[in-house]
Amino acid sequence: MDTLKQRIFDYVKVHHPVRRVDLCKAIGISGKALDREISVLKSTGMIHSAAGFGYFPGLAAYEAWKKGEGAVKLQIRGMKGGLSSAESRRESLSTYPSRIVDLLSGGVTDDNSDFIATANPATVLALLYELEAAEKTSAARLEALDRIHKMFQREKYRVEAAEKRITELQSENEYIRKRFKEVDLLLGKNLLVMKAAIIEWQGTGDAKNGLAWIYNTLFGPGELPSEDEKDAQAYFDREYEPLDKELMELHRWFWEQSEAERAAAGIGKG
């Protein structure tokens, strides 16, 4: 595979589904050039396209998307299509009376002369009965279509609300993941500082030089203890007590989660 095709595939793999216009901008090529490359990638099964959504890194990725994030979007598109069809049907039914009026008010022409010639009272009366029945049927259909229309509207609002909530949850999840990574990196940094402090102490034989590493780390963000604190152990015990309580609650929660997963999998208690 050449470099351009690899770039296209890699981008689609990370950002799918990707629209054609967005992919052109990301890769920096024209639409025609992209179409040529996509055609080759599709022939090998590396790219799958879905109308209205964009490109996926293969059929398997598309199927997985349909069962997950894409399920709601597909439902919305289906409902919009059904709603559009219902609207068209309502409009068609509502125009029938005006068409009849146009025909009868247009005067005698070659197109309607035979119809007018046979319009005796009995025929007209029969037509009126049929028209009345048709109007009742049309009214019933319009009422049914109106109910369907309202149902689609309600479902549309529900799906849109669900889609909005999914987006919010995805954003919150990303925020939490970033925060977790930040805390993990800060913890790693502090461990490095303490290790460096020991190396400094062992290398110079001066504990103060080692302590400077820890002091500077606390001083920067303003985390130095108060100068009123004189008993290190008492300070540690007092400050650690609420932390220890929360840690125990977290450990209990993780243990309960683990036990629930084991039970669901049919595994005995650990």
Short mmCIF file of C-alpha atoms in Angstrom, two decimals:
data_model
loop_
_atom_site.label_atom_id
_atom_site.label_comp_id
_atom_site.label_asym_id
_atom_site.label_seq_id
_atom_site.Cartn_x
_atom_site.Cartn_y
_atom_site.Cartn_z
CA MET A 1 0.00 0.00 0.00
CA ASP A 2 1.40 3.42 -0.94
CA THR A 3 1.81 6.24 1.57
CA LEU A 4 -1.30 8.18 0.51
CA LYS A 5 -3.62 5.21 0.85
CA GLN A 6 -2.07 4.40 4.23
CA ARG A 7 -2.68 7.97 5.41
CA ILE A 8 -6.30 7.80 4.29
CA PHE A 9 -6.88 4.46 5.99
CA ASP A 10 -5.17 5.54 9.22
CA TYR A 11 -7.24 8.73 9.41
CA VAL A 12 -10.52 6.90 8.78
CA LYS A 13 -9.59 4.26 11.35
CA VAL A 14 -9.17 6.88 14.06
CA HIS A 15 -12.00 9.28 13.16
CA HIS A 16 -14.72 7.13 11.57
CA PRO A 17 -17.24 7.79 10.32
CA VAL A 18 -15.55 10.44 8.17
CA ARG A 19 -17.39 12.51 5.58
CA ARG A 20 -15.87 12.92 2.13
CA VAL A 21 -15.38 16.68 2.47
CA ASP A 22 -13.72 16.32 5.88
CA LEU A 23 -11.42 13.59 4.62
CA CYS A 24 -10.35 15.76 1.67
CA LYS A 25 -9.43 18.58 4.05
CA ALA A 26 -7.63 16.30 6.49
CA ILE A 27 -5.53 14.57 3.82
CA GLY A 28 -5.13 17.67 1.66
CA ILE A 29 -6.27 16.28 -1.69
CA SER A 30 -9.07 17.00 -4.15
CA GLY A 31 -12.35 15.15 -4.22
CA LYS A 32 -11.51 13.38 -7.48
CA ALA A 33 -8.13 12.26 -6.18
CA LEU A 34 -9.74 10.99 -3.00
CA ASP A 35 -12.38 9.09 -4.96
CA ARG A 36 -9.66 7.25 -6.90
CA GLU A 37 -7.85 6.22 -3.72
CA ILE A 38 -11.07 5.27 -1.93
CA SER A 39 -12.13 3.12 -4.89
CA VAL A 40 -8.97 1.04 -4.54
CA LEU A 41 -9.28 0.79 -0.76
CA LYS A 42 -12.93 -0.26 -1.05
CA SER A 43 -12.03 -2.97 -3.54
CA THR A 44 -9.66 -4.48 -0.96
CA GLY A 45 -12.23 -4.24 1.84
CA MET A 46 -10.17 -1.77 3.84
CA ILE A 47 -12.74 1.01 3.46
CA HIS A 48 -16.52 0.78 3.67
CA SER A 49 -18.80 3.70 2.84
CA ALA A 50 -22.28 4.30 4.23
CA ALA A 51 -24.51 6.80 2.47
CA GLY A 52 -25.25 9.81 4.63
CA PHE A 53 -22.58 8.98 7.21
CA GLY A 54 -19.21 8.56 5.52
CA TYR A 55 -16.28 6.19 5.46
CA PHE A 56 -15.41 3.37 7.87
CA PRO A 57 -12.25 1.24 8.18
CA GLY A 58 -13.95 -1.84 6.78
CA LEU A 59 -17.36 -3.50 7.01
CA ALA A 60 -16.71 -4.88 10.50
CA ALA A 61 -16.16 -1.38 11.86
CA TYR A 62 -19.39 -0.22 10.24
CA GLU A 63 -21.36 -3.12 11.73
CA ALA A 64 -19.91 -2.38 15.18
CA TRP A 65 -20.81 1.30 14.78
CA LYS A 66 -24.40 0.39 13.83
CA LYS A 67 -24.79 -1.59 17.06
CA GLY A 68 -23.24 1.13 19.19
CA GLU A 69 -23.01 4.86 18.60
CA GLY A 70 -24.61 4.71 15.16
CA ALA A 71 -27.80 2.98 16.30
CA VAL A 72 -29.37 6.24 17.46
CA LYS A 73 -28.30 8.12 14.32
CA LEU A 74 -29.74 5.41 12.07
CA GLN A 75 -32.99 5.51 14.02
CA ILE A 76 -33.20 9.28 13.63
CA ARG A 77 -32.64 9.05 9.88
CA GLY A 78 -35.33 6.37 9.55
CA MET A 79 -37.80 8.43 11.54
CA LYS A 80 -37.09 11.53 9.47
CA GLY A 81 -37.74 9.52 6.31
CA GLY A 82 -41.02 8.20 7.69
CA LEU A 83 -42.05 11.68 8.77
CA SER A 84 -41.30 13.10 5.32
CA SER A 85 -43.36 10.35 3.69
CA ALA A 86 -46.28 11.02 6.01
CA GLU A 87 -46.13 14.74 5.27
CA SER A 88 -46.17 14.09 1.53
CA ARG A 89 -49.18 11.80 1.90
CA ARG A 90 -51.10 14.41 3.89
CA GLU A 91 -50.36 17.07 1.31
CA SER A 92 -51.47 14.80 -1.53
CA LEU A 93 -54.81 14.01 0.12
CA SER A 94 -55.51 17.63 0.96
CA THR A 95 -55.19 18.70 -2.73
CA TYR A 96 -57.83 16.32 -4.17
CA PRO A 97 -60.83 18.68 -3.69
CA SER A 98 -59.04 21.56 -5.39
CA ARG A 99 -58.25 19.34 -8.38
CA ILE A 100 -61.92 18.42 -8.78
CA VAL A 101 -62.94 22.09 -8.56
CA ASP A 102 -60.41 22.98 -11.24
CA LEU A 103 -61.83 20.34 -13.55
CA LEU A 104 -65.49 21.36 -13.11
CA SER A 105 -64.85 25.12 -13.31
CA GLY A 106 -62.74 25.05 -16.44
CA GLY A 107 -65.60 25.11 -18.97
CA VAL A 108 -66.24 22.70 -21.83
CA THR A 109 -63.10 21.50 -23.54
CA ASP A 110 -62.13 18.55 -25.69
CA ASP A 111 -60.72 16.90 -22.59
CA ASN A 112 -63.86 17.09 -20.44
CA SER A 113 -66.75 17.33 -22.96
CA ASP A 114 -67.65 13.63 -22.68
CA PHE A 115 -67.68 13.88 -18.93
CA ILE A 116 -69.98 16.92 -18.94
CA ALA A 117 -72.33 15.32 -21.52
CA THR A 118 -72.96 12.34 -19.23
CA ALA A 119 -73.43 14.47 -16.11
CA ASN A 120 -77.18 13.83 -15.70
CA PRO A 121 -78.78 14.24 -12.23
CA ALA A 122 -78.56 10.55 -11.37
CA THR A 123 -74.93 10.38 -12.36
CA VAL A 124 -74.09 13.57 -10.49
CA LEU A 125 -75.94 12.30 -7.40
CA ALA A 126 -74.05 9.03 -7.54
CA LEU A 127 -70.82 10.94 -7.89
CA LEU A 128 -71.73 13.11 -4.92
CA TYR A 129 -72.33 10.00 -2.82
CA GLU A 130 -69.00 8.61 -3.92
CA LEU A 131 -67.34 11.96 -3.25
CA GLU A 132 -68.86 12.10 0.22
CA ALA A 133 -67.62 8.58 0.95
CA ALA A 134 -64.21 9.48 -0.44
CA GLU A 135 -64.10 12.60 1.73
CA LYS A 136 -64.92 10.56 4.82
CA THR A 137 -62.21 8.08 3.88
CA SER A 138 -59.78 10.91 3.21
CA ALA A 139 -60.67 12.54 6.52
CA ALA A 140 -60.04 9.27 8.33
CA ARG A 141 -56.75 8.86 6.53
CA LEU A 142 -55.75 12.42 7.31
CA GLU A 143 -56.61 11.86 10.95
CA ALA A 144 -54.54 8.68 11.00
CA LEU A 145 -51.67 10.43 9.27
CA ASP A 146 -51.93 13.27 11.76
CA ARG A 147 -51.65 10.80 14.63
CA ILE A 148 -48.65 9.18 12.96
CA HIS A 149 -47.13 12.61 12.41
CA LYS A 150 -47.51 13.50 16.09
CA MET A 151 -46.10 10.13 17.10
CA PHE A 152 -43.06 10.65 14.89
CA GLN A 153 -42.61 14.13 16.34
CA ARG A 154 -42.68 12.77 19.89
CA GLU A 155 -40.23 10.00 19.04
CA LYS A 156 -38.04 12.48 17.18
CA TYR A 157 -37.80 14.69 20.26
CA ARG A 158 -37.06 11.68 22.45
CA VAL A 159 -34.32 10.45 20.13
CA GLU A 160 -32.82 13.93 19.81
CA ALA A 161 -32.82 14.26 23.60
CA ALA A 162 -31.18 10.83 23.90
CA GLU A 163 -28.59 11.76 21.29
CA LYS A 164 -27.84 15.00 23.13
CA ARG A 165 -27.45 13.11 26.40
CA ILE A 166 -25.12 10.60 24.75
CA THR A 167 -22.97 13.47 23.50
CA GLU A 168 -22.90 14.99 26.99
CA LEU A 169 -21.93 11.66 28.56
CA GLN A 170 -19.21 11.14 25.98
CA SER A 171 -17.85 14.60 26.78
CA GLU A 172 -17.99 13.92 30.52
CA ASN A 173 -16.29 10.57 30.01
CA GLU A 174 -13.49 12.20 28.03
CA TYR A 175 -13.07 14.85 30.74
CA ILE A 176 -12.85 12.20 33.46
CA ARG A 177 -10.34 10.20 31.43
CA LYS A 178 -8.15 13.29 30.99
CA ARG A 179 -8.38 14.13 34.68
CA PHE A 180 -7.49 10.57 35.63
CA LYS A 181 -4.48 10.70 33.33
CA GLU A 182 -3.44 14.03 34.85
CA VAL A 183 -3.60 12.62 38.39
CA ASP A 184 -1.69 9.53 37.30
CA LEU A 185 1.05 11.67 35.75
CA LEU A 186 1.26 13.91 38.83
CA LEU A 187 1.58 10.85 41.04
CA GLY A 188 4.32 9.53 38.80
CA LYS A 189 6.10 12.88 38.97
CA ASN A 190 5.96 12.96 42.77
CA LEU A 191 7.33 9.43 42.97
CA LEU A 192 10.20 10.50 40.73
CA VAL A 193 10.88 13.48 43.01
CA MET A 194 11.07 11.24 46.07
CA LYS A 195 13.36 8.81 44.26
CA ALA A 196 15.56 11.69 43.13
CA ALA A 197 15.68 12.95 46.72
CA ILE A 198 17.02 9.60 47.90
CA ILE A 199 19.58 9.52 45.07
CA GLU A 200 20.68 13.05 46.02
CA TRP A 201 21.03 12.10 49.67
CA GLN A 202 22.95 8.91 48.90
CA GLY A 203 25.15 10.67 46.35
CA THR A 204 26.07 13.69 48.45
CA GLY A 205 25.68 12.26 51.92
CA ASP A 206 23.66 15.34 52.82
CA ALA A 207 20.00 14.73 53.65
CA LYS A 208 19.25 18.44 53.23
CA ASN A 209 20.18 18.25 49.56
CA GLY A 210 17.75 15.38 49.15
CA LEU A 211 15.04 17.20 51.08
CA ALA A 212 15.39 20.18 48.74
CA TRP A 213 13.80 18.09 45.97
CA ILE A 214 10.72 17.46 48.07
CA TYR A 215 10.64 21.02 49.42
CA ASN A 216 10.70 22.58 45.95
CA THR A 217 7.99 20.22 44.72
CA LEU A 218 5.66 21.30 47.54
CA PHE A 219 6.65 24.96 47.43
CA GLY A 220 5.70 25.48 43.77
CA PRO A 221 1.95 24.81 44.10
CA GLY A 222 1.84 26.18 47.67
CA GLU A 223 1.50 22.83 49.43
CA LEU A 224 4.10 23.33 52.17
CA PRO A 225 2.75 22.53 55.65
CA SER A 226 2.14 25.34 58.11
CA GLU A 227 5.14 26.43 60.14
CA ASP A 228 2.99 25.87 63.23
CA GLU A 229 3.16 22.11 62.67
CA LYS A 230 5.85 20.64 64.94
CA ASP A 231 4.96 16.94 65.25
CA ALA A 232 5.31 15.13 61.90
CA GLN A 233 3.58 11.92 62.98
CA ALA A 234 0.66 13.74 64.56
CA TYR A 235 0.30 15.89 61.44
CA PHE A 236 0.36 12.84 59.18
CA ASP A 237 -2.14 10.88 61.27
CA ARG A 238 -4.58 13.80 61.40
CA GLU A 239 -4.44 14.64 57.70
CA TYR A 240 -4.41 11.05 56.51
CA GLU A 241 -7.45 9.91 58.50
CA PRO A 242 -10.11 11.34 56.11
CA LEU A 243 -8.07 10.24 53.11
CA ASP A 244 -7.84 6.73 54.49
CA LYS A 245 -11.61 6.65 55.02
CA GLU A 246 -12.31 7.63 51.42
CA LEU A 247 -9.73 5.17 50.14
CA MET A 248 -11.39 2.36 52.08
CA GLU A 249 -14.76 3.31 50.58
CA LEU A 250 -13.25 3.23 47.11
CA HIS A 251 -11.60 -0.12 47.76
CA ARG A 252 -14.93 -1.49 48.99
CA TRP A 253 -16.69 -0.23 45.86
CA PHE A 254 -14.10 -1.80 43.58
CA TRP A 255 -14.34 -5.07 45.49
CA GLU A 256 -18.14 -5.12 45.20
CA GLN A 257 -17.88 -4.40 41.48
CA SER A 258 -15.41 -7.23 41.07
CA GLU A 259 -17.63 -9.65 42.98
CA ALA A 260 -20.66 -8.65 40.89
CA GLU A 261 -18.72 -9.28 37.68
CA ARG A 262 -17.50 -12.63 38.97
CA ALA A 263 -21.04 -13.62 39.94
CA ALA A 264 -22.35 -12.60 36.51
CA ALA A 265 -19.66 -14.76 34.93
CA GLY A 266 -20.56 -17.71 37.19
CA ILE A 267 -17.32 -17.53 39.16
CA GLY A 268 -17.36 -18.21 42.89
CA LYS A 269 -16.46 -15.59 45.48
CA GLY A 270 -12.79 -14.74 45.76
#
